[in-house]
Amino acid sequence: MPARPATGQPYNPTYDPLVSPGPGNNQDYAPTYWVGTAGSPPDDDGPIDGDRDVDVAVIGSGFTGLATALFLAREHGIKAAVLEANRLAWGCTSRNGGQGQNASGRLYRSQWIERWGKDVARRLDTEIRTGFATFSDLVARIDCDAQPGGHLYIAHRAKKMAFLRNECKVMREQFGYDTHMLSREDVHGRYVRDEEAHGALHEPDGISVHPLKLAYGYMRMAREYGATLHPASGVTAWRTEGGRHLLRTPGGVVRARAVAVATGAYTAASLHPSLAGRYYPVLSNSLVTRPLTDDELARTHFLTHEAITDTRTLRFYYRLLPDRRVQIGSRSAVTGADAQHERHEQLLINGLGRKFPALRGIDIDYSWWGWVDVSHDMMPRITQPDPGQNVYYALGYGGNGVSFSAHAGRRMAERIAGRTDAAFALPIYDSPLPVHALAPFRRLGQALLYRWYYLKDEIL
């Protein structure tokens, strides 16, 4: 059995990818419900302990990085080395809400049509569906507390029903989904007594999971096929010589023919020139209650374990977990320095109480936050930004990466292996992430936008 890395740094709750020099070295996990209930992690291959040559280095050990390594080995016979600065699956993968939806990025399907036209939108929908099938197949092979059934999209104000009706119509008529609208009475009688609900759109596809248990399954499968997983092995410097990429880690230099970047919002600003200013890290908070009593279950009328989101721009996402706890998340602080302020947790507590008055004052057993990688045009990219370099990345999911990250890893593996596919002409594959023209002022713009979103969501 490989030796475990020595105890490293404690978890840094104020880490901020825009200002911190790097994500740390062998940091412990954030105190999430997933970490507290996933059980013992699977074996890994220990930190890099000397200079070595590899065919492919994957930077980042979340869903995307692990899936890339898995599919490289399983489908192309390429045994990649996965490099992680901290504990495996330390970033987004162990902090998200676990909602796997038939989506990726922040745009709705009606917005795909507006941006690219019906033909491209339909081909993109086919690709996203294929991605959901990739995710579903992996989930079926892993014990990860899967909760299938679909996605319930709650109208938190009456005026949002028109928006949901339009999306329902577009999904049915343009893409062939069995979507349907629900009245407030339907939602309360058949799904959950969310007191904010004025109705809802129900989408048939959706699987919620225990994300860290799923990641542990990815780890086991990747290693079974020959990939190696290296915690406490963050890339501290990167240069290219003679077509080889030299990645310096605390334990030695990894020389790789190709590099796949799968670091999400935890990407250090200086990691590689192709990544500078290409995404925007946004904080999301989450909490999990103690288990609900029989009386609380009856009063909240939780008849579903489906993924639920509401129509706020800064949406709440929530669900009933298998052990009768409620998990709820939403936006958080603008900066890492402010992440620990109690008002961000209180926003979730207040939201939970509005939706479910019976849960006001309930004990909170877990509370945490994490960074989300949002692209400037609200859609992800799985691409090779410079055809002259064997550098690839999959970034920009915008909080919708639990399911599509599996397929993104598969597609990135195909590109690294030199395969071609008609899907690579789609917008999420054929161009790099756009650069924000006013990148130095993004935080100021975010603070102003949050105030505007609040006015739109709650008052106007």
XYZ file of C-alpha atoms in Angstrom:
460
model
C 0.000 0.000 0.000
C 1.440 3.440 -0.902
C 2.491 5.589 2.006
C 0.107 8.352 2.961
C 1.525 11.866 2.790
C 2.497 13.302 6.151
C 0.016 15.609 7.799
C 0.237 18.927 5.990
C -1.387 22.298 6.285
C -4.706 22.904 8.022
C -7.594 23.943 5.810
C -7.412 27.634 4.884
C -10.977 29.043 4.867
C -9.907 32.397 3.388
C -8.176 31.025 0.281
C -8.948 33.244 -2.707
C -7.759 32.210 -6.190
C -7.527 35.831 -7.364
C -5.108 36.904 -4.650
C -3.605 33.797 -3.019
C -0.263 32.646 -4.476
C -1.526 29.082 -4.787
C -3.967 26.595 -3.257
C -1.472 25.389 -0.645
C 0.249 22.062 -0.113
C -1.480 19.002 1.321
C -4.208 21.063 2.973
C -6.940 19.213 4.795
C -10.467 19.216 3.376
C -13.073 21.892 3.991
C -15.447 20.729 6.784
C -18.218 19.565 4.473
C -20.971 17.055 5.090
C -19.517 14.996 2.237
C -16.110 14.744 3.913
C -17.763 13.874 7.211
C -19.804 11.017 5.761
C -17.790 9.591 2.834
C -15.799 7.103 4.892
C -12.112 6.394 4.440
C -10.607 7.569 1.150
C -9.275 4.958 -1.259
C -5.565 4.314 -1.698
C -3.542 6.738 -3.784
C 0.014 6.736 -5.162
C 1.500 9.194 -2.708
C 3.140 12.532 -3.483
C 5.603 12.897 -6.338
C 8.953 11.881 -4.802
C 11.480 12.547 -7.544
C 11.825 13.651 -11.139
C 9.892 11.499 -13.581
C 8.660 11.280 -17.162
C 4.979 10.697 -17.958
C 2.959 10.686 -21.143
C 0.168 12.891 -19.771
C -0.037 14.976 -16.612
C -3.495 15.935 -15.361
C -3.468 18.936 -13.025
C -6.391 18.765 -10.599
C -8.044 15.739 -8.987
C -11.714 16.722 -9.013
C -14.409 15.123 -11.147
C -12.923 16.400 -14.409
C -9.336 15.452 -13.703
C -10.254 12.014 -12.417
C -12.590 11.365 -15.358
C -9.887 12.478 -17.797
C -7.405 10.037 -16.264
C -10.003 7.269 -16.172
C -10.996 7.614 -19.830
C -7.401 8.097 -21.016
C -6.530 4.755 -19.450
C -9.752 2.849 -20.152
C -10.433 3.993 -23.719
C -7.002 4.971 -25.073
C -4.446 2.959 -23.088
C -2.750 6.159 -21.831
C -1.770 6.061 -18.168
C -1.832 9.628 -16.864
C -0.403 11.017 -13.638
C -2.892 13.178 -11.720
C -1.244 16.000 -9.758
C -3.117 17.529 -6.821
C -1.807 20.288 -4.562
C -3.775 19.163 -1.508
C -5.921 16.159 -0.644
C -7.497 14.378 -3.612
C -10.814 15.965 -4.669
C -10.025 18.872 -2.342
C -11.680 21.656 -4.366
C -15.122 21.923 -5.996
C -15.686 18.169 -5.990
C -15.859 17.835 -2.199
C -17.821 21.092 -1.685
C -20.644 21.194 -4.259
C -24.335 20.402 -3.792
C -24.215 17.045 -5.567
C -26.963 17.930 -8.060
C -26.325 16.215 -11.385
C -28.510 17.867 -14.025
C -28.823 17.498 -17.781
C -27.006 20.793 -18.292
C -23.680 22.587 -18.269
C -22.859 26.251 -17.895
C -25.291 28.988 -16.906
C -27.345 29.418 -20.094
C -30.821 27.956 -20.650
C -31.703 26.150 -23.838
C -33.760 29.126 -25.044
C -30.587 31.194 -24.691
C -28.657 28.650 -26.757
C -31.104 29.292 -29.582
C -30.770 33.064 -29.200
C -26.975 32.871 -29.261
C -26.307 30.202 -31.892
C -29.566 29.383 -33.675
C -31.682 26.234 -33.582
C -29.329 23.938 -35.492
C -26.327 24.504 -33.240
C -28.540 24.505 -30.144
C -29.980 21.101 -31.054
C -26.536 19.642 -31.706
C -25.334 21.083 -28.398
C -28.350 19.542 -26.671
C -27.437 16.153 -28.146
C -23.924 16.529 -26.745
C -25.173 17.552 -23.286
C -27.563 14.577 -23.282
C -24.688 12.296 -24.226
C -22.790 13.804 -21.332
C -25.617 13.043 -18.939
C -25.556 9.436 -20.181
C -21.804 9.253 -19.477
C -22.429 10.531 -15.955
C -25.387 8.163 -15.409
C -23.310 5.163 -16.471
C -20.550 5.996 -13.987
C -23.038 6.663 -11.178
C -24.615 3.254 -11.780
C -21.233 1.602 -11.144
C -20.436 3.461 -7.891
C -22.067 3.426 -4.451
C -22.628 7.173 -4.120
C -26.118 7.518 -2.553
C -27.633 8.277 -5.955
C -31.053 9.965 -5.900
C -32.596 9.900 -9.409
C -35.909 11.376 -10.478
C -35.278 14.681 -12.226
C -35.043 18.353 -11.417
C -37.671 20.627 -9.889
C -37.278 24.270 -10.899
C -39.282 26.379 -8.412
C -40.813 29.772 -9.287
C -40.021 31.775 -6.163
C -42.277 34.643 -7.335
C -45.481 34.560 -9.363
C -43.968 36.581 -12.208
C -41.359 33.852 -12.766
C -44.025 31.412 -13.949
C -44.046 33.006 -17.425
C -40.303 32.414 -17.744
C -40.688 28.771 -16.701
C -43.608 28.229 -19.093
C -41.472 29.478 -21.958
C -38.553 27.220 -21.006
C -40.933 24.291 -20.671
C -42.310 24.953 -24.151
C -38.857 25.328 -25.691
C -37.617 22.115 -24.107
C -40.676 20.180 -25.258
C -41.103 21.590 -28.763
C -37.522 22.248 -29.804
C -35.659 19.459 -27.988
C -38.288 16.787 -27.296
C -38.121 16.695 -23.498
C -40.986 15.437 -21.355
C -41.071 18.622 -19.304
C -44.240 19.822 -17.648
C -45.485 22.693 -15.523
C -46.724 22.319 -11.973
C -49.034 24.582 -10.006
C -48.332 25.570 -6.411
C -50.831 22.914 -5.359
C -49.047 20.317 -7.503
C -45.678 21.148 -5.949
C -47.031 21.044 -2.401
C -49.126 17.934 -2.914
C -46.706 15.802 -4.921
C -43.195 16.993 -4.122
C -42.511 19.372 -1.232
C -44.222 22.154 0.739
C -41.882 24.985 -0.231
C -43.819 28.049 0.934
C -42.081 30.273 -1.628
C -43.218 28.112 -4.531
C -45.745 29.666 -6.922
C -45.363 26.679 -9.234
C -42.522 24.861 -10.931
C -41.051 23.384 -14.085
C -40.261 19.693 -13.806
C -37.428 18.272 -15.904
C -37.245 14.471 -16.193
C -33.455 14.138 -16.082
C -31.480 14.578 -12.889
C -29.492 12.460 -10.455
C -28.272 13.823 -7.142
C -25.255 12.127 -5.587
C -22.887 12.129 -2.634
C -20.117 13.875 -4.589
C -17.147 12.692 -2.552
C -18.307 9.064 -2.622
C -18.644 9.450 -6.390
C -15.128 10.906 -6.589
C -13.799 8.010 -4.523
C -15.354 5.692 -7.093
C -13.667 7.598 -9.925
C -10.351 7.286 -8.053
C -10.648 3.525 -7.658
C -11.614 3.014 -11.289
C -8.858 5.278 -12.620
C -6.177 3.434 -10.613
C -7.567 0.053 -11.648
C -6.929 1.034 -15.263
C -3.420 2.270 -14.540
C -3.638 5.984 -13.763
C -1.616 7.276 -10.807
C -2.978 9.787 -8.281
C -0.586 12.096 -6.423
C -1.780 14.315 -3.539
C 0.466 17.028 -2.061
C 1.941 17.480 -5.546
C 0.801 20.881 -6.732
C 2.422 22.476 -9.757
C 4.509 25.408 -8.513
C 6.234 26.219 -11.828
C 5.660 25.256 -15.458
C 7.947 25.675 -18.438
C 8.131 24.034 -21.841
C 11.335 22.827 -23.506
C 11.589 20.883 -26.746
C 7.909 20.060 -26.757
C 7.981 18.630 -23.221
C 6.240 20.293 -20.308
C 8.299 20.515 -17.129
C 6.008 20.750 -14.115
C 7.725 21.483 -10.832
C 6.091 20.034 -7.719
C 7.323 20.037 -4.079
C 8.715 16.526 -4.599
C 10.240 16.756 -8.053
C 9.807 17.702 -11.702
C 7.224 15.877 -13.815
C 8.093 15.910 -17.524
C 4.998 15.360 -19.685
C 4.215 15.135 -23.395
C 0.769 16.652 -22.781
C -0.917 18.470 -19.920
C -4.627 18.573 -19.069
C -5.742 21.343 -16.711
C -8.784 20.463 -14.589
C -8.411 22.785 -11.624
C -11.788 24.553 -11.779
C -12.012 27.724 -9.727
C -8.890 26.729 -7.786
C -6.615 27.541 -10.708
C -3.676 29.676 -9.628
C -3.504 32.871 -11.678
C 0.104 32.170 -12.663
C -0.301 28.499 -13.611
C -0.152 28.964 -17.408
C -0.524 31.922 -19.811
C -3.433 30.258 -21.617
C -5.518 30.520 -18.423
C -4.939 34.149 -17.427
C -8.232 36.019 -17.032
C -10.213 33.201 -18.640
C -12.696 32.505 -15.855
C -14.112 34.165 -12.784
C -14.104 32.489 -9.347
C -17.331 32.958 -7.387
C -18.011 31.712 -3.859
C -20.955 29.480 -3.007
C -22.078 28.609 0.536
C -23.751 25.400 1.656
C -25.123 23.942 4.864
C -26.686 20.706 6.057
C -29.166 20.404 8.927
C -29.464 17.713 11.541
C -31.788 14.849 10.507
C -35.454 15.838 10.351
C -37.932 14.346 12.800
C -41.087 12.577 11.635
C -43.081 15.695 12.500
C -40.743 17.966 10.518
C -40.906 15.645 7.526
C -44.691 15.711 7.696
C -44.834 19.509 7.969
C -42.362 20.118 5.125
C -44.005 17.321 3.114
C -40.724 16.265 1.536
C -41.957 13.520 -0.780
C -39.022 13.855 -3.163
C -35.251 13.515 -3.081
C -34.900 15.255 -6.437
C -32.606 18.182 -7.080
C -34.433 21.466 -6.483
C -33.423 24.974 -7.501
C -35.372 28.212 -7.519
C -35.605 31.031 -10.057
C -33.476 33.599 -8.263
C -30.538 34.839 -10.297
C -28.445 33.931 -7.264
C -30.425 30.767 -6.877
C -30.960 28.535 -3.889
C -30.310 24.835 -4.549
C -31.582 22.292 -2.048
C -32.772 18.730 -1.476
C -33.553 16.093 1.110
C -30.579 13.808 1.684
C -30.906 10.039 2.221
C -30.412 10.401 5.991
C -33.316 12.911 6.260
C -31.154 16.021 6.479
C -31.777 19.048 4.263
C -28.914 20.507 2.265
C -29.231 24.070 0.923
C -26.762 26.342 -0.844
C -26.540 29.687 -2.589
C -24.131 32.547 -3.305
C -21.672 33.739 -0.692
C -19.015 36.391 -0.132
C -17.312 38.289 -2.917
C -13.805 37.752 -1.504
C -12.081 34.961 0.377
C -11.200 37.369 3.174
C -14.917 37.851 3.867
C -15.928 34.201 3.449
C -16.107 33.430 7.181
C -18.540 36.236 8.027
C -21.649 34.832 9.678
C -24.020 36.796 7.418
C -23.334 34.398 4.553
C -24.422 31.368 6.580
C -27.366 33.423 7.885
C -28.522 34.060 4.311
C -28.967 30.296 3.903
C -30.614 29.885 7.304
C -33.075 32.658 6.475
C -33.777 31.155 3.068
C -34.405 27.742 4.598
C -36.811 29.293 7.119
C -38.788 31.146 4.428
C -39.166 28.042 2.359
C -39.853 25.723 5.292
C -41.172 27.531 8.389
C -41.177 24.229 10.294
C -37.354 24.241 10.084
C -36.784 27.673 11.605
C -34.244 27.329 14.384
C -33.166 23.812 13.360
C -29.610 22.861 14.292
C -27.046 23.163 11.518
C -24.547 20.304 11.588
C -22.336 21.315 8.640
C -21.537 24.654 7.022
C -18.926 25.388 4.351
C -18.149 27.317 1.182
C -16.218 26.814 -2.010
C -15.248 28.482 -5.273
C -17.127 28.017 -8.553
C -15.501 28.647 -11.955
C -17.761 30.903 -14.031
C -16.807 31.695 -17.622
C -17.329 35.215 -18.931
C -19.843 34.029 -21.553
C -21.537 31.615 -19.131
C -20.578 28.414 -20.992
C -17.728 25.953 -20.340
C -14.836 25.099 -22.636
C -13.147 21.759 -23.165
C -10.455 22.715 -25.600
C -6.851 22.910 -26.789
C -6.350 26.694 -26.731
C -3.168 26.649 -28.841
C -2.910 23.957 -31.566
C 0.860 24.277 -31.350
C 0.994 23.120 -27.736
C -0.196 19.907 -26.134
C -2.047 21.805 -23.425
C -5.765 21.241 -22.823
C -8.284 22.464 -20.287
C -11.859 21.872 -19.179
C -13.150 24.843 -17.185
C -16.063 27.231 -16.745
C -18.980 25.017 -15.678
C -20.563 27.838 -13.688
C -21.795 25.544 -10.923
C -23.322 23.027 -13.343
C -20.437 20.595 -13.534
C -21.407 17.652 -11.342
C -22.747 15.644 -14.279
C -21.110 17.158 -17.370
C -17.610 17.021 -15.851
C -17.611 13.260 -16.490
C -18.170 13.749 -20.211
C -15.813 16.734 -20.292
C -13.114 14.412 -18.988
C -13.986 11.869 -21.657
C -13.835 14.496 -24.418
C -10.581 15.958 -23.107
C -9.100 12.451 -23.100
C -10.158 12.023 -26.745
C -8.481 15.270 -27.724
C -5.266 14.332 -25.924
C -5.304 10.934 -27.661
C -5.658 12.634 -31.055
C -9.187 11.508 -31.791
C -11.594 13.631 -33.827
C -15.349 13.979 -33.498
C -18.015 16.120 -35.178
C -18.975 17.408 -31.731
C -15.656 19.270 -31.517
C -17.130 21.902 -33.863
C -19.588 22.913 -31.132
C -19.056 26.232 -29.286
C -17.925 24.574 -26.050
C -15.079 22.797 -27.873
C -13.961 24.995 -30.774
C -12.713 28.122 -28.978
C -10.891 29.092 -25.784
C -12.591 30.702 -22.824
C -13.046 34.423 -23.528
C -10.975 36.990 -21.651
C -12.779 39.637 -19.645
C -11.794 43.088 -20.948
C -12.060 44.624 -17.468
C -10.605 41.732 -15.499
C -8.924 43.886 -12.792
C -12.316 45.391 -11.892
C -14.346 42.169 -11.781
C -14.750 42.171 -8.015
C -16.227 45.671 -8.027
C -18.582 44.660 -10.827
C -19.583 41.507 -8.945
C -20.487 43.455 -5.804
C -22.652 45.834 -7.845
C -24.275 42.967 -9.735
C -25.156 41.181 -6.497
C -27.071 44.242 -5.343
C -28.871 44.487 -8.678
C -29.717 40.770 -8.619
C -31.179 41.136 -5.136
C -33.440 43.956 -6.321
C -34.568 41.916 -9.336
C -35.060 38.709 -7.361
C -36.839 40.105 -4.321
C -38.310 43.547 -5.004
C -38.740 44.671 -8.629
